[in-house]
Structures are given as structure tokens and as C-alpha cells.
Tab-separated table of C-alpha atoms in Angstrom:
chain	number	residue	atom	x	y	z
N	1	UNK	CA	0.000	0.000	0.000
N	2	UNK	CA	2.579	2.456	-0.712
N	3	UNK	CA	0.813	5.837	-1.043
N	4	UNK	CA	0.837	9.212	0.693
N	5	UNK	CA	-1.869	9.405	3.163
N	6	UNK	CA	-2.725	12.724	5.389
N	7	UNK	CA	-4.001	11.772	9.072
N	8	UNK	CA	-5.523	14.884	11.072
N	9	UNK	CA	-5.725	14.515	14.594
N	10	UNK	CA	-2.580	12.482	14.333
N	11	UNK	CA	-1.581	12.804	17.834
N	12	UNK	CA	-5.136	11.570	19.099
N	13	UNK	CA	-6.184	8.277	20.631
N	14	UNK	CA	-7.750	7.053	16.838
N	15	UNK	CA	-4.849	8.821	15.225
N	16	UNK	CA	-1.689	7.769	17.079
N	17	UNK	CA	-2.921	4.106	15.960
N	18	UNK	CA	-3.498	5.048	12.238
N	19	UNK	CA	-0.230	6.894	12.181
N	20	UNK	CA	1.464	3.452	13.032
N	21	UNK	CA	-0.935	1.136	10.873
N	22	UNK	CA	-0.177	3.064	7.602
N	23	UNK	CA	3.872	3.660	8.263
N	24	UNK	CA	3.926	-0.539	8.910
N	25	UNK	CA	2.149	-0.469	5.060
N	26	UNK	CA	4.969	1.641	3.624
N	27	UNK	CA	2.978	4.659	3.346
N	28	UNK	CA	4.741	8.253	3.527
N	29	UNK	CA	2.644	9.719	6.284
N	30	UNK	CA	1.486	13.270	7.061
N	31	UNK	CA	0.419	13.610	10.474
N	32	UNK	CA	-1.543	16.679	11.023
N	33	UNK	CA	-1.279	18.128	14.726
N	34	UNK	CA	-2.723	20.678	16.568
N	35	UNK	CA	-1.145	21.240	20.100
N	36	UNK	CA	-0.412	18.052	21.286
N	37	UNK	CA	3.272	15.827	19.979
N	38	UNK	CA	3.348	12.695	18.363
N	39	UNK	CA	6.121	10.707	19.951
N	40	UNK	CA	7.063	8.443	16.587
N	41	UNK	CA	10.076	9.377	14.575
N	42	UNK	CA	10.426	7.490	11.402
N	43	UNK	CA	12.025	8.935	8.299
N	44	UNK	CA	8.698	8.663	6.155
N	45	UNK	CA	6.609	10.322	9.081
N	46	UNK	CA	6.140	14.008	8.699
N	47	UNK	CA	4.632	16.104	11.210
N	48	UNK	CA	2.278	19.288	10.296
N	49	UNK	CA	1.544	21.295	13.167
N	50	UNK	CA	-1.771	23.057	11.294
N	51	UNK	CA	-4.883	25.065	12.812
N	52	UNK	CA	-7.781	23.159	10.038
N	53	UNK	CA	-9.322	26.758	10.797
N	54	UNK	CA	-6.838	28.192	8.741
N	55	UNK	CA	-8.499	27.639	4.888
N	56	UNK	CA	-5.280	28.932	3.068
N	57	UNK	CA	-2.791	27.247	5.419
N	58	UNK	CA	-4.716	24.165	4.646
N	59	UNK	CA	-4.766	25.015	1.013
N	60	UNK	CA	-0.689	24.862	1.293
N	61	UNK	CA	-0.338	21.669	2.763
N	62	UNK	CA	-2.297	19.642	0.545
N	63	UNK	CA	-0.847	21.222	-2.317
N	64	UNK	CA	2.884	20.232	-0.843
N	65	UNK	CA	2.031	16.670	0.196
N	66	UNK	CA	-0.854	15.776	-2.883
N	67	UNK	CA	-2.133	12.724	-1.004
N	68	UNK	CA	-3.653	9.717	-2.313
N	69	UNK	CA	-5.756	9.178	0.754
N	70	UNK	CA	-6.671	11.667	3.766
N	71	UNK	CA	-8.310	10.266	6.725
N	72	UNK	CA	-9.978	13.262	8.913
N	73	UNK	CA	-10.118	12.190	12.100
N	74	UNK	CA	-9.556	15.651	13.340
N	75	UNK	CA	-12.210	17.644	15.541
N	76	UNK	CA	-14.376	18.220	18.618
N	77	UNK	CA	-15.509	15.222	20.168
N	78	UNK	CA	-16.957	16.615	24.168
N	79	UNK	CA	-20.677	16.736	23.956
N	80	UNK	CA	-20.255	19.136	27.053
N	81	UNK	CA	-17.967	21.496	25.123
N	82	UNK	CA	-20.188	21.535	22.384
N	83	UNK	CA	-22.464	23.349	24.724
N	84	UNK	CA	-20.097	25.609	26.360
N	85	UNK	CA	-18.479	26.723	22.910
N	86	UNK	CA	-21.086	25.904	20.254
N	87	UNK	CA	-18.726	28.011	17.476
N	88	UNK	CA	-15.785	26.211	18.404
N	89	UNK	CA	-17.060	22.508	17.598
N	90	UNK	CA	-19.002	24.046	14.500
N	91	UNK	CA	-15.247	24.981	13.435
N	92	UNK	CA	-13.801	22.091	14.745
N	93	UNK	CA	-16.048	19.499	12.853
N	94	UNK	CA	-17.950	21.652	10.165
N	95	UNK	CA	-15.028	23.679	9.818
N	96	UNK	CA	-12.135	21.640	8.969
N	97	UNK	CA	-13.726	19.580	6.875
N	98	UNK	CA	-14.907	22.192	4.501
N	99	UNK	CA	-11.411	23.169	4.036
N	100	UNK	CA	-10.433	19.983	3.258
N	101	UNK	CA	-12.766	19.279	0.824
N	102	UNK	CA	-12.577	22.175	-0.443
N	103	UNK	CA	-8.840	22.323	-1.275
N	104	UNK	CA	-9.354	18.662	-2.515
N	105	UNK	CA	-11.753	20.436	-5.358
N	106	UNK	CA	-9.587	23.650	-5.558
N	107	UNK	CA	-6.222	21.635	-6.048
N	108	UNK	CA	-8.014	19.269	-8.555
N	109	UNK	CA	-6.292	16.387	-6.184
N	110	UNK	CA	-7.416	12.593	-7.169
N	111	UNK	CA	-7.003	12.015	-3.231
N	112	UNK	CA	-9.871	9.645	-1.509
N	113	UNK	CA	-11.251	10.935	1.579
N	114	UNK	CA	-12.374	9.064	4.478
N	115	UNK	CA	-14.404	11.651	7.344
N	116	UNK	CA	-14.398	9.947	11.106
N	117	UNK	CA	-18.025	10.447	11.598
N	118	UNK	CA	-20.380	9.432	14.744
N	119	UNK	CA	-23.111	7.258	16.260
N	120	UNK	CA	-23.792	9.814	18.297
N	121	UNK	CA	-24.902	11.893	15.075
N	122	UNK	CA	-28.708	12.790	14.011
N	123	UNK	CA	-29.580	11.774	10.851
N	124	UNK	CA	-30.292	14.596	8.001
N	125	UNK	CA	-33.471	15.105	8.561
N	126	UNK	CA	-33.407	15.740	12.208
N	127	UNK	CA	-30.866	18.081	11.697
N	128	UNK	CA	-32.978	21.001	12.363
N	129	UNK	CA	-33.627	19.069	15.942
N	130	UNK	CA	-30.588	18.241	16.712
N	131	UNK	CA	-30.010	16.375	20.533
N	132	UNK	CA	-26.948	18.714	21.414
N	133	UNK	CA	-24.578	20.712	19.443
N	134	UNK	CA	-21.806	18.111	19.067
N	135	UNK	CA	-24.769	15.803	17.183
N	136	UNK	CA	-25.340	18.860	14.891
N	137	UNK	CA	-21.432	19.110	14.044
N	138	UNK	CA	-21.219	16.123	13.118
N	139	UNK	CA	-24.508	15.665	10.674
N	140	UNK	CA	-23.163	18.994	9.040
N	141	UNK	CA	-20.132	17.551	8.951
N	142	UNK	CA	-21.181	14.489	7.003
N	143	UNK	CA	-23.350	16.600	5.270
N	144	UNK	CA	-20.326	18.557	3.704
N	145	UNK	CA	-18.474	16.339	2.688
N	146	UNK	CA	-20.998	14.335	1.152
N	147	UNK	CA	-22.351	17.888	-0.345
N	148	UNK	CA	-18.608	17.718	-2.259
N	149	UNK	CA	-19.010	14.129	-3.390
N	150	UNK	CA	-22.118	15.014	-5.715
N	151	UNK	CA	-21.958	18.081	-6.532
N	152	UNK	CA	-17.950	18.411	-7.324
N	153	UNK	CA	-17.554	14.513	-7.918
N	154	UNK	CA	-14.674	14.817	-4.755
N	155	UNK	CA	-14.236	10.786	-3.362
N	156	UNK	CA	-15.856	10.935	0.008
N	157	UNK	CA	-16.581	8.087	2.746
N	158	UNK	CA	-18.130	8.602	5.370
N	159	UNK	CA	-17.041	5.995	8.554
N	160	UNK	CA	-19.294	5.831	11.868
N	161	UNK	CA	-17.472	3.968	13.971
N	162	UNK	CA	-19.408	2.627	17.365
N	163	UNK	CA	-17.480	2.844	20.875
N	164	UNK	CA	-13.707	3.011	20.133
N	165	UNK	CA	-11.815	0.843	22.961
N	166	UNK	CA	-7.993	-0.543	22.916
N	167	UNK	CA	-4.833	0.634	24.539
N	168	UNK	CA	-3.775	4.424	24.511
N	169	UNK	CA	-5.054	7.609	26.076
N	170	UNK	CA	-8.742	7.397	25.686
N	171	UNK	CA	-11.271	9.234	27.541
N	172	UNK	CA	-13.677	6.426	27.389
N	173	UNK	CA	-15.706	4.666	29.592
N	174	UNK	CA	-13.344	1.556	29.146
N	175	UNK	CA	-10.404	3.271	30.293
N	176	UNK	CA	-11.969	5.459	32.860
N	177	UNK	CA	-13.125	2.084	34.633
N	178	UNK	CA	-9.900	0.747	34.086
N	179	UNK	CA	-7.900	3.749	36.194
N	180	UNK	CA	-10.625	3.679	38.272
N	181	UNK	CA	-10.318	-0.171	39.201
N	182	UNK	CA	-6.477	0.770	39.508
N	183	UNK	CA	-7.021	3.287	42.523
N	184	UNK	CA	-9.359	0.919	43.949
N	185	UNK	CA	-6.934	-1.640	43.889
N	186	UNK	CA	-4.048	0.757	45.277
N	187	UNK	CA	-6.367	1.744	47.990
N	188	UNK	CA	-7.282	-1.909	49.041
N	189	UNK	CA	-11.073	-0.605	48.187
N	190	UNK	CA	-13.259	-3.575	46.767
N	191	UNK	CA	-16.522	-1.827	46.254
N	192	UNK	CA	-16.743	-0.180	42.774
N	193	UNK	CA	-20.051	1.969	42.263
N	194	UNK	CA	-22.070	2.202	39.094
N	195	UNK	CA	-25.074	4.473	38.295
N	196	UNK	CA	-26.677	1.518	35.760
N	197	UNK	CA	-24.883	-1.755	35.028
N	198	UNK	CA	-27.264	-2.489	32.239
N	199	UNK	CA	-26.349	0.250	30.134
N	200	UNK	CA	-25.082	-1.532	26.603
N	201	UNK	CA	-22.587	-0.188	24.058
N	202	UNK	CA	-21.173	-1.550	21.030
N	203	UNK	CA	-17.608	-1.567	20.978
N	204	UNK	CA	-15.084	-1.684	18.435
N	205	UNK	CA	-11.414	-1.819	18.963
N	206	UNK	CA	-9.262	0.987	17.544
N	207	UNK	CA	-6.876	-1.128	15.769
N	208	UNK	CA	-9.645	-2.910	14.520
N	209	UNK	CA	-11.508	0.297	13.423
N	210	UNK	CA	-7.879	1.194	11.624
N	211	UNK	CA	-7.940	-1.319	9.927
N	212	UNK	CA	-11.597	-1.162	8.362
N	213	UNK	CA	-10.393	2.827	7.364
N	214	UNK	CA	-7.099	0.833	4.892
N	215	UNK	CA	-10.452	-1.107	3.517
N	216	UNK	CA	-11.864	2.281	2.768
N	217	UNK	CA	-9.334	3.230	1.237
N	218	UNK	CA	-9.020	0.673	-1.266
N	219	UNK	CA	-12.143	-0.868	-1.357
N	220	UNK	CA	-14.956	1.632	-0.366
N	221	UNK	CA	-17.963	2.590	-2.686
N	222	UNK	CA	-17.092	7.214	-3.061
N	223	UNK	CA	-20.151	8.681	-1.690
N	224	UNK	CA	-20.928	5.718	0.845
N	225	UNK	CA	-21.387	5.400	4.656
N	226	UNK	CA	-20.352	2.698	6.324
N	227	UNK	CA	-20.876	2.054	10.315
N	228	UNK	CA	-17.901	0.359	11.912
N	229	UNK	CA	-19.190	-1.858	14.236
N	230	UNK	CA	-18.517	-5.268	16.231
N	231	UNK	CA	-22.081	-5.984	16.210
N	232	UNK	CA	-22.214	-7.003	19.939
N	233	UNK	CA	-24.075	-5.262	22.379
N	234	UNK	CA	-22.247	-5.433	25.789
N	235	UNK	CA	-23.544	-3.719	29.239
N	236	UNK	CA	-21.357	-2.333	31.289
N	237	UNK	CA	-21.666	-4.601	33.723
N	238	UNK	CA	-20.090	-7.854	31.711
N	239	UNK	CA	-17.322	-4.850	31.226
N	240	UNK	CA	-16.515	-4.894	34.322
N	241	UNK	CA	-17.020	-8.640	35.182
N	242	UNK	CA	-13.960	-9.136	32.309
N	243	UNK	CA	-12.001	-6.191	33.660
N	244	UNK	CA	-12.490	-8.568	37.118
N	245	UNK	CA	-10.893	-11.681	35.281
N	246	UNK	CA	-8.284	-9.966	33.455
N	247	UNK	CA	-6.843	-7.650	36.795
N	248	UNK	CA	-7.170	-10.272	39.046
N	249	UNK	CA	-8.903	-7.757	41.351
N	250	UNK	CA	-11.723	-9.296	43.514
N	251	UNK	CA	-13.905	-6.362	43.728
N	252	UNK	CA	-18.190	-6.404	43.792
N	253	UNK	CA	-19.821	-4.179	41.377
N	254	UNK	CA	-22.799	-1.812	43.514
N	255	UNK	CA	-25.103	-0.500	40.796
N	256	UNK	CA	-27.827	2.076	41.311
N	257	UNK	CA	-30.200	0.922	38.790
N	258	UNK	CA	-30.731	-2.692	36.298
N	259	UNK	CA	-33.153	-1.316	34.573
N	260	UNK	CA	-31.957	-0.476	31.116
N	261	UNK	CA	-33.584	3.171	30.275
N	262	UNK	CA	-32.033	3.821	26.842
N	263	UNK	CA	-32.966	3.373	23.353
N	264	UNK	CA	-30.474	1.115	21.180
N	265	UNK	CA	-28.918	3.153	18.217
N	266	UNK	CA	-29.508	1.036	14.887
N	267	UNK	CA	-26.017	0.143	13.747
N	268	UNK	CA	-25.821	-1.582	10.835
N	269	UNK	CA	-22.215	-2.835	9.569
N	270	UNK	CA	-23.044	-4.871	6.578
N	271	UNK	CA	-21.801	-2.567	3.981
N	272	UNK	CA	-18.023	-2.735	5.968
N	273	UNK	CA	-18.596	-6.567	6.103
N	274	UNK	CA	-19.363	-6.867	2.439
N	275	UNK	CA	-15.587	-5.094	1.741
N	276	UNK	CA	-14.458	-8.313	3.280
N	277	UNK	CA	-13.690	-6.658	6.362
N	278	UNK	CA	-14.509	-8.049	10.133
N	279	UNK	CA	-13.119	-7.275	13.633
N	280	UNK	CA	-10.323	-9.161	15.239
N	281	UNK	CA	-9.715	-8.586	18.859
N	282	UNK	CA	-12.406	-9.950	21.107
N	283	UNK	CA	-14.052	-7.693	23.989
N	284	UNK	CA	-11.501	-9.927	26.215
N	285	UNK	CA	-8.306	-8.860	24.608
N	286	UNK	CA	-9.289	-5.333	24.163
N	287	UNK	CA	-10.048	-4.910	27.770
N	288	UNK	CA	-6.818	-6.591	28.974
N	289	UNK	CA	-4.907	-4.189	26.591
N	290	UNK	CA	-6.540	-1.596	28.043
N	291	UNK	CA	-5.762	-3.100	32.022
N	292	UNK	CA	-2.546	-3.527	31.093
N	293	UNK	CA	-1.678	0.404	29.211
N	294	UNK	CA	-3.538	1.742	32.537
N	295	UNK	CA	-0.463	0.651	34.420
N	296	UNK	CA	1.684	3.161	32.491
N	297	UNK	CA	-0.394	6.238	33.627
């Protein structure tokens, strides 16, 4: 796969692992950054520290590196801070990707284009409705690019990738449980308290999810979107019962509530399964990646 791919958010959780994926396929790599490093030094990694705000300093970049492939993974991602600074995730998400897309046309680049969308997203025509500002980033996002697909023929993907798990600095409930099960074990505290055990997720491991972005890339239908999922439902609680097996920690799990409230999200991962892709790492060896990169922080 030797091609020049452009990764924003490079230094992320998602990004850090495509960054790696794609330099172990012999691709030239530029990693877009924004104030974070990226602590990987190989000579076919380069490293753009870039503000996506900036349309014309975007405009440069692409025209310097002409990428076969960009994968924007780049943006706002706090459903909180989308209501503190609405602007800032419109610019963020909406934003970025404009600027992309747009230099894509501008440039007359033949580069494919994969946009990290959400789950969490409304569809189109709840836009105008939207469930919090993040939500509305991201539809407008997708919307966007899409937008560029038909009416500039620009090769768009959209991904949707469920609950991202695996080893690195994530601010996910797998990891949060996992430094949290760390204290308690420090502490010699055995009790672990959670609002509703029967809370369910889909999760999909990053370097799983990395890998379904290279099938993208080579295989994807321009103009598609394709949910990235594992297509197993897990509550929170059988999290924690494996994060029990895999620490070795015998503590008991004191939940507030069984009673599962929510309303499952239709996630549909047929069209990603079709490209001949499927998920590798098991909910097991996920979480005991996770366990085990906890240790380091």
C-alpha cells in the first residue's frame, strides 16, 4: 500500500494508531497536529503542526504533500464542550472539513477521503432538531463532505465507527473504569459503584476500526457510509465482570439501577462486512490491553 496518506488529529487516541498502521504499510505519512506531539520518529513520518481553521494554510499543505488518501479524524468530540463553545465545535467538525474538501476540489487532487463520523450523530433530517450541538457538528459535517461528493464529484466516505476501545489515552468509559479499578486496587477498596450496570454499548477496537479505514481506502464505494461496528451489544456490567478476570482484582460491582432506560442506536455494519472486512480482537483482549496500558499512567 505504498501511497501518501494525510491523518488529522494524528496525535489523538484514533490517530496515534493510524499513524502506526499506515507507516507498517509503507505509506509516507502526514500527520496533522494541533497542540499536542506525536512521539514516533520514522524517516517517512512528517509532522504538520496546522490550525484546520486556517483555509489557506490548509490550502498549502495539501498542495505540498498531494495525497492519495486523507483520513480526517480531526475535531471536537466533548458533547459538554459543544455546549459551552457551540462556534468552536461548529469549526472544529464543520469547519475543517470544509477546508479539506474544499482544497481537494480547488487543487483538482485525485485524493480519496475518508471523514471519522459518529453514532452519536442525528440523521439529516433531524438536523434542524438536533439532541446537542456536538450531534449537529457532526450531521453537518457528514453533510459537507458528502455535499462535495455530488456536486464536485470529490471521493468521500463517510465511517461511523461505534465505541472506540484498545490501549492508549482514551477518555472512554473503558479506560476510565480501568484507572478507576487501579485506585481501587491501590487503595485496598473492593466496592466499585455504578449508576446503571445495564447500560449496553457496542464496541469496536481501535486497531480494529484502523484497519476497516485501509479497507476504505481501497475498497470503499465514493459517496458511501459505512458504520464500523462489532455488532455485539455489551452492558457495562459484563465490562466490568472481564475487567475482574483480566486484573485479578476481587472487587463487587454496587449498581444504582438494572433497569436499562435507553434506546439502542440502529447500527448496521453490513456494507463494511461486504468489503471483506470483520473485527479481530475480542471484547476480552481489548479490555486486557486496556488493564494492562492503565499501568503506564
Amino acid at each position: 500500500m505504498s501511497k501518501r496518506i494525510l491523518i488529522t488529529g494524528a496525535s489523538g487516541f484514533t490517530g496515534q494508531h493510524a499513524v502506526r498502521h499506515f507507516l507498517k504499510k509503507g505509506c509516507i505519512v502526514h500527520a496533522v497536529i494541533r497542540r499536542t506531539k506525536l512521539d514516533i520518529v520514522q524517516e517517512a513520518l512528517h509532522i504538520h503542526p496546522l490550525d484546520l481553521s486556517d483555509k489557506e494554510a490548509v490550502h498549502r499543505l495539501l498542495e505540498a504533500a498531494k495525497p492519495d488518501y486523507i483520513l480526517h479524524l480531526a475535531g471536537e468530540n466533548s458533547v459538554p464542550e459543544s455546549w459551552e463553545t457551540p462556534y468552536k465545535s461548529w469549526q472544529a467538525n464543520v469547519g475543517s472539513t470544509l477546508h479539506l474538501v474544499e482544497a481537494v476540489r480547488a487543487l483538482g487532487l485525485p485524493a480519496r477521503l475518508v471523514i471519522a463520523g459518529s453514532v452519536l450523530q442525528d440523521e439529516l433530517d433531524r438536523a434542524a432538531s438536533p439532541t446537542h450541538p456536538y450531534s449537529l457538528t457532526k450531521t453537518m459535517q457528514t453533510t459537507v463532505g458528502l455535499a462535495w461528493h455530488n456536486l464536485f464529484q470529490i471521493d468521500v466516505m463517510i465511517a461511523k465507527p461505534s465505541n472506540i476501545i484498545g490501549p492508549g489515552v482514551s477518555n472512554g468509559v473503558c479506560t476510565q473504569f480501568a484507572k478507576q479499578l487501579r485506585q481501587h486496587q491501590e487503595t485496598g477498596k473492593t466496592l466499585f459503584r455504578i449508576g446503571n450496570a445495564a447500560v449496553t454499548r457496542d464496541f469496536i477496537d481501535v486497531r480494529d476500526l484502523v484497519e476497516a479505514y485501509e479497507t476504505l481506502f481501497l475498497d470503499g464505494e465514493s459517496g458511501e457510509t459505512y458504520e464500523i461496528t462489532s455488532g455485539r451489544w455489551v452492558s457495562l456490567g459484563e465490562v466490568l465482570s472481564v475487567f475482574r478476570t483480566v486484573s485479578k482484582f476481587d472487587f463487587t460491582i454496587h449498581t444504582e439501577t438494572e433497569e436499562a432506560m435507553e434506546i439502542k442506536l440502529p447500527m448496521k455494519a453490513e456494507k463494511i462486512r461486504a468489503l471483506r472486512w470483520q473485527p479481530n480482537h475480542s471484547l476480552e483482549s481489548s479490555l486486557a490491553d486496556v488493564w494492562e496500558y492503565t499501568a503506564q499512567l
